[in-house]
mmCIF file of C-alpha atoms and ligand atoms in Angstrom:
data_model
loop_
_atom_site.group_PDB
_atom_site.id
_atom_site.type_symbol
_atom_site.label_atom_id
_atom_site.label_comp_id
_atom_site.label_asym_id
_atom_site.label_seq_id
_atom_site.Cartn_x
_atom_site.Cartn_y
_atom_site.Cartn_z
ATOM 1 C CA UNK A 60 -95.533 250.333 -154.158
ATOM 2 C CA UNK A 61 -92.409 248.213 -154.383
ATOM 3 C CA UNK A 62 -89.258 249.178 -156.151
ATOM 4 C CA UNK A 63 -85.555 249.238 -155.408
ATOM 5 C CA UNK A 64 -84.156 251.889 -153.146
ATOM 6 C CA UNK A 65 -81.582 254.016 -154.942
ATOM 7 C CA UNK A 66 -78.566 253.926 -152.616
ATOM 8 C CA UNK A 67 -75.975 256.671 -153.129
ATOM 9 C CA UNK A 68 -72.396 257.302 -152.059
ATOM 10 C CA UNK A 69 -71.368 260.662 -150.651
ATOM 11 C CA UNK A 70 -71.316 262.602 -147.434
ATOM 12 C CA UNK A 71 -74.112 262.312 -144.888
ATOM 13 C CA UNK A 72 -75.963 265.301 -146.244
ATOM 14 C CA UNK A 73 -75.944 263.922 -149.795
ATOM 15 C CA UNK A 74 -77.130 260.548 -148.539
ATOM 16 C CA UNK A 75 -80.026 262.046 -146.568
ATOM 17 C CA UNK A 76 -80.987 264.318 -149.465
ATOM 18 C CA UNK A 77 -81.197 261.352 -151.786
ATOM 19 C CA UNK A 78 -83.115 259.277 -149.276
ATOM 20 C CA UNK A 79 -85.786 261.728 -148.114
ATOM 21 C CA UNK A 80 -87.765 261.956 -151.388
ATOM 22 C CA UNK A 81 -87.646 258.164 -151.610
ATOM 23 C CA UNK A 82 -89.004 257.843 -148.076
ATOM 24 C CA UNK A 83 -91.780 260.280 -149.009
ATOM 25 C CA UNK A 84 -92.593 257.975 -151.919
ATOM 26 C CA UNK A 85 -92.651 254.925 -149.666
ATOM 27 C CA UNK A 86 -95.030 256.586 -147.206
ATOM 28 C CA UNK A 87 -97.267 258.203 -149.768
ATOM 29 C CA UNK A 88 -100.751 256.698 -149.747
ATOM 30 C CA UNK A 89 -99.955 253.999 -147.173
ATOM 31 C CA UNK A 90 -101.878 254.474 -143.906
ATOM 32 C CA UNK A 91 -100.576 251.423 -142.043
ATOM 33 C CA UNK A 92 -98.189 252.467 -139.276
ATOM 34 C CA UNK A 93 -96.283 249.188 -138.928
ATOM 35 C CA UNK A 94 -95.737 248.989 -142.682
ATOM 36 C CA UNK A 95 -94.453 252.551 -142.744
ATOM 37 C CA UNK A 96 -92.148 252.199 -139.732
ATOM 38 C CA UNK A 97 -90.781 248.963 -141.217
ATOM 39 C CA UNK A 98 -89.994 250.565 -144.564
ATOM 40 C CA UNK A 99 -88.425 253.663 -143.005
ATOM 41 C CA UNK A 100 -86.164 251.480 -140.836
ATOM 42 C CA UNK A 101 -85.242 249.349 -143.864
ATOM 43 C CA UNK A 102 -84.551 252.374 -146.074
ATOM 44 C CA UNK A 103 -82.276 253.930 -143.433
ATOM 45 C CA UNK A 104 -80.448 250.636 -142.918
ATOM 46 C CA UNK A 105 -79.991 250.140 -146.647
ATOM 47 C CA UNK A 106 -78.634 253.638 -147.266
ATOM 48 C CA UNK A 107 -76.407 253.996 -144.205
ATOM 49 C CA UNK A 108 -75.633 250.421 -143.157
ATOM 50 C CA UNK A 109 -76.012 251.349 -139.490
ATOM 51 C CA UNK A 110 -75.587 248.671 -136.838
ATOM 52 C CA UNK A 111 -79.145 249.023 -135.544
ATOM 53 C CA UNK A 112 -82.021 251.270 -136.557
ATOM 54 C CA UNK A 113 -85.604 251.030 -135.448
ATOM 55 C CA UNK A 114 -88.569 252.311 -133.531
ATOM 56 C CA UNK A 115 -89.916 251.962 -130.026
ATOM 57 C CA UNK A 116 -93.603 252.787 -129.585
ATOM 58 C CA UNK A 117 -95.078 254.418 -126.493
ATOM 59 C CA UNK A 118 -97.541 251.946 -124.989
ATOM 60 C CA UNK A 119 -98.822 253.045 -121.576
ATOM 61 C CA UNK A 120 -95.870 253.490 -119.237
ATOM 62 C CA UNK A 121 -93.352 251.785 -121.498
ATOM 63 C CA UNK A 122 -91.659 251.927 -124.855
ATOM 64 C CA UNK A 123 -92.225 248.682 -126.736
ATOM 65 C CA UNK A 124 -89.996 247.487 -129.559
ATOM 66 C CA UNK A 125 -91.397 248.142 -133.021
ATOM 67 C CA UNK A 126 -90.104 247.583 -136.553
ATOM 68 C CA UNK A 127 -86.306 247.605 -136.745
ATOM 69 C CA UNK A 128 -83.283 246.426 -138.695
ATOM 70 C CA UNK A 129 -80.338 244.855 -136.924
ATOM 71 C CA UNK A 130 -79.673 242.399 -134.120
ATOM 72 C CA UNK A 131 -82.390 241.429 -131.654
ATOM 73 C CA UNK A 132 -83.039 244.125 -129.046
ATOM 74 C CA UNK A 133 -84.628 244.728 -125.650
ATOM 75 C CA UNK A 134 -88.383 244.717 -126.007
ATOM 76 C CA UNK A 135 -89.494 247.099 -123.247
ATOM 77 C CA UNK A 136 -87.976 250.304 -121.883
ATOM 78 C CA UNK A 137 -89.496 252.338 -119.067
ATOM 79 C CA UNK A 138 -89.832 256.103 -119.110
ATOM 80 C CA UNK A 139 -86.602 257.838 -118.064
ATOM 81 C CA UNK A 140 -84.608 254.617 -118.555
ATOM 82 C CA UNK A 141 -81.749 254.427 -121.027
ATOM 83 C CA UNK A 142 -81.272 256.831 -123.899
ATOM 84 C CA UNK A 143 -84.680 255.981 -125.396
ATOM 85 C CA UNK A 144 -86.616 256.416 -122.153
ATOM 86 C CA UNK A 145 -84.794 259.696 -121.478
ATOM 87 C CA UNK A 146 -85.535 261.032 -124.963
ATOM 88 C CA UNK A 147 -89.184 260.126 -124.389
ATOM 89 C CA UNK A 148 -89.302 261.807 -120.949
ATOM 90 C CA UNK A 149 -87.582 264.961 -122.210
ATOM 91 C CA UNK A 150 -89.370 264.950 -125.590
ATOM 92 C CA UNK A 151 -86.105 265.835 -127.249
ATOM 93 C CA UNK A 152 -83.487 264.339 -129.540
ATOM 94 C CA UNK A 153 -80.465 262.927 -127.730
ATOM 95 C CA UNK A 154 -77.066 262.434 -129.349
ATOM 96 C CA UNK A 155 -74.810 260.154 -127.303
ATOM 97 C CA UNK A 156 -71.208 260.113 -128.578
ATOM 98 C CA UNK A 157 -70.155 257.379 -126.137
ATOM 99 C CA UNK A 158 -72.885 255.135 -124.775
ATOM 100 C CA UNK A 159 -70.699 253.977 -121.895
ATOM 101 C CA UNK A 160 -70.577 257.554 -120.636
ATOM 102 C CA UNK A 161 -74.387 257.869 -120.611
ATOM 103 C CA UNK A 162 -75.751 257.086 -117.142
ATOM 104 C CA UNK A 163 -78.286 254.264 -117.357
ATOM 105 C CA UNK A 164 -77.629 253.426 -120.989
ATOM 106 C CA UNK A 165 -79.308 250.133 -121.880
ATOM 107 C CA UNK A 166 -76.829 247.945 -123.721
ATOM 108 C CA UNK A 167 -78.740 245.722 -126.121
ATOM 109 C CA UNK A 168 -75.396 244.912 -127.754
ATOM 110 C CA UNK A 169 -71.846 245.483 -126.579
ATOM 111 C CA UNK A 170 -70.970 246.421 -130.168
ATOM 112 C CA UNK A 171 -73.008 249.631 -130.018
ATOM 113 C CA UNK A 172 -70.740 252.598 -129.249
ATOM 114 C CA UNK A 173 -72.756 255.718 -130.059
ATOM 115 C CA UNK A 174 -76.413 256.454 -130.481
ATOM 116 C CA UNK A 175 -79.055 258.996 -131.501
ATOM 117 C CA UNK A 176 -82.670 258.884 -130.377
ATOM 118 C CA UNK A 177 -85.307 261.085 -132.040
ATOM 119 C CA UNK A 178 -88.811 261.348 -130.574
ATOM 120 C CA UNK A 179 -91.946 261.357 -132.758
ATOM 121 C CA UNK A 180 -94.040 264.097 -131.182
ATOM 122 C CA UNK A 181 -97.665 264.699 -132.168
ATOM 123 C CA UNK A 182 -100.044 267.050 -130.318
ATOM 124 C CA UNK A 183 -97.281 267.673 -127.771
ATOM 125 C CA UNK A 184 -97.069 263.981 -126.931
ATOM 126 C CA UNK A 185 -94.250 261.561 -127.683
ATOM 127 C CA UNK A 186 -95.798 258.656 -129.604
ATOM 128 C CA UNK A 187 -92.613 256.742 -130.443
ATOM 129 C CA UNK A 188 -88.858 257.153 -130.743
ATOM 130 C CA UNK A 189 -86.469 256.391 -133.573
ATOM 131 C CA UNK A 190 -83.280 254.838 -132.211
ATOM 132 C CA UNK A 191 -80.079 254.462 -134.222
ATOM 133 C CA UNK A 192 -76.909 252.754 -132.973
ATOM 134 C CA UNK A 193 -73.447 252.852 -134.486
ATOM 135 C CA UNK A 194 -70.417 250.664 -133.900
ATOM 136 C CA UNK A 195 -68.267 253.827 -134.094
ATOM 137 C CA UNK A 196 -67.802 256.332 -131.300
ATOM 138 C CA UNK A 197 -69.134 259.867 -131.946
ATOM 139 C CA UNK A 198 -70.831 258.836 -135.180
ATOM 140 C CA UNK A 199 -73.956 261.013 -134.938
ATOM 141 C CA UNK A 200 -74.025 264.801 -135.191
ATOM 142 C CA UNK A 201 -76.351 267.724 -135.888
ATOM 143 C CA UNK A 202 -76.673 266.684 -139.534
ATOM 144 C CA UNK A 203 -78.167 263.355 -138.463
ATOM 145 C CA UNK A 204 -80.402 265.137 -135.969
ATOM 146 C CA UNK A 205 -81.710 267.591 -138.548
ATOM 147 C CA UNK A 206 -82.469 265.008 -141.224
ATOM 148 C CA UNK A 207 -83.754 262.296 -138.907
ATOM 149 C CA UNK A 208 -86.134 264.820 -137.342
ATOM 150 C CA UNK A 209 -87.271 265.694 -140.875
ATOM 151 C CA UNK A 210 -87.792 262.011 -141.665
ATOM 152 C CA UNK A 211 -89.800 261.185 -138.523
ATOM 153 C CA UNK A 212 -91.995 264.246 -139.168
ATOM 154 C CA UNK A 213 -93.125 262.534 -142.396
ATOM 155 C CA UNK A 214 -94.593 259.562 -140.532
ATOM 156 C CA UNK A 215 -98.312 259.717 -139.759
ATOM 157 C CA UNK A 216 -98.696 258.338 -136.243
HETATM 158 N N1 SME B 1435 -79.523 251.715 -126.065
HETATM 159 C C1 SME B 1435 -80.918 252.016 -125.924
HETATM 160 C C2 SME B 1435 -81.746 250.760 -125.891
HETATM 161 C C3 SME B 1435 -82.235 250.310 -127.218
HETATM 162 S S1 SME B 1435 -81.062 249.517 -128.136
HETATM 163 O O1 SME B 1435 -79.896 250.362 -128.356
HETATM 164 C C4 SME B 1435 -81.676 248.979 -129.573
HETATM 165 C C5 SME B 1435 -81.178 252.847 -124.692
HETATM 166 O O2 SME B 1435 -80.261 253.048 -123.881
HETATM 167 O O3 SME B 1435 -82.293 253.306 -124.529
#
């Protein structure tokens, strides 16, 4: 499948509602994980224009950088380290309104001001995390959490 993403204007909710069926279409019938993570990251970047959006995959004792959109990023994060490693350890979504106020935050870029990390949990195990960074403080809220959790649930991993 290859066609243009239909990007819409509107509030966050309207943007997510437009995007989710398109992401379902992108994932439908494609079993390759890297291809799917790459297209989900690209679709989110295209719709929202976020500073950085991408995945880290659990590999042994570390998270390893996976498909993403945005500036180059740290490749390996240990469990309990940074926002990503904490989300992994706690198996829960973390919304960080001000990254400088998060103890142990890993700054891949000084331009990143707020962040949300959503774990991909299958059979009670975190397999990966979706990480999104914004250049604005307090960008992410419960709306992002709800829809991003819905989006990561669509990914077969
Ligand atoms: N800030 C993250 C590291 C990943 S980058 O933001 C892409 C963290 O503290 O885990």
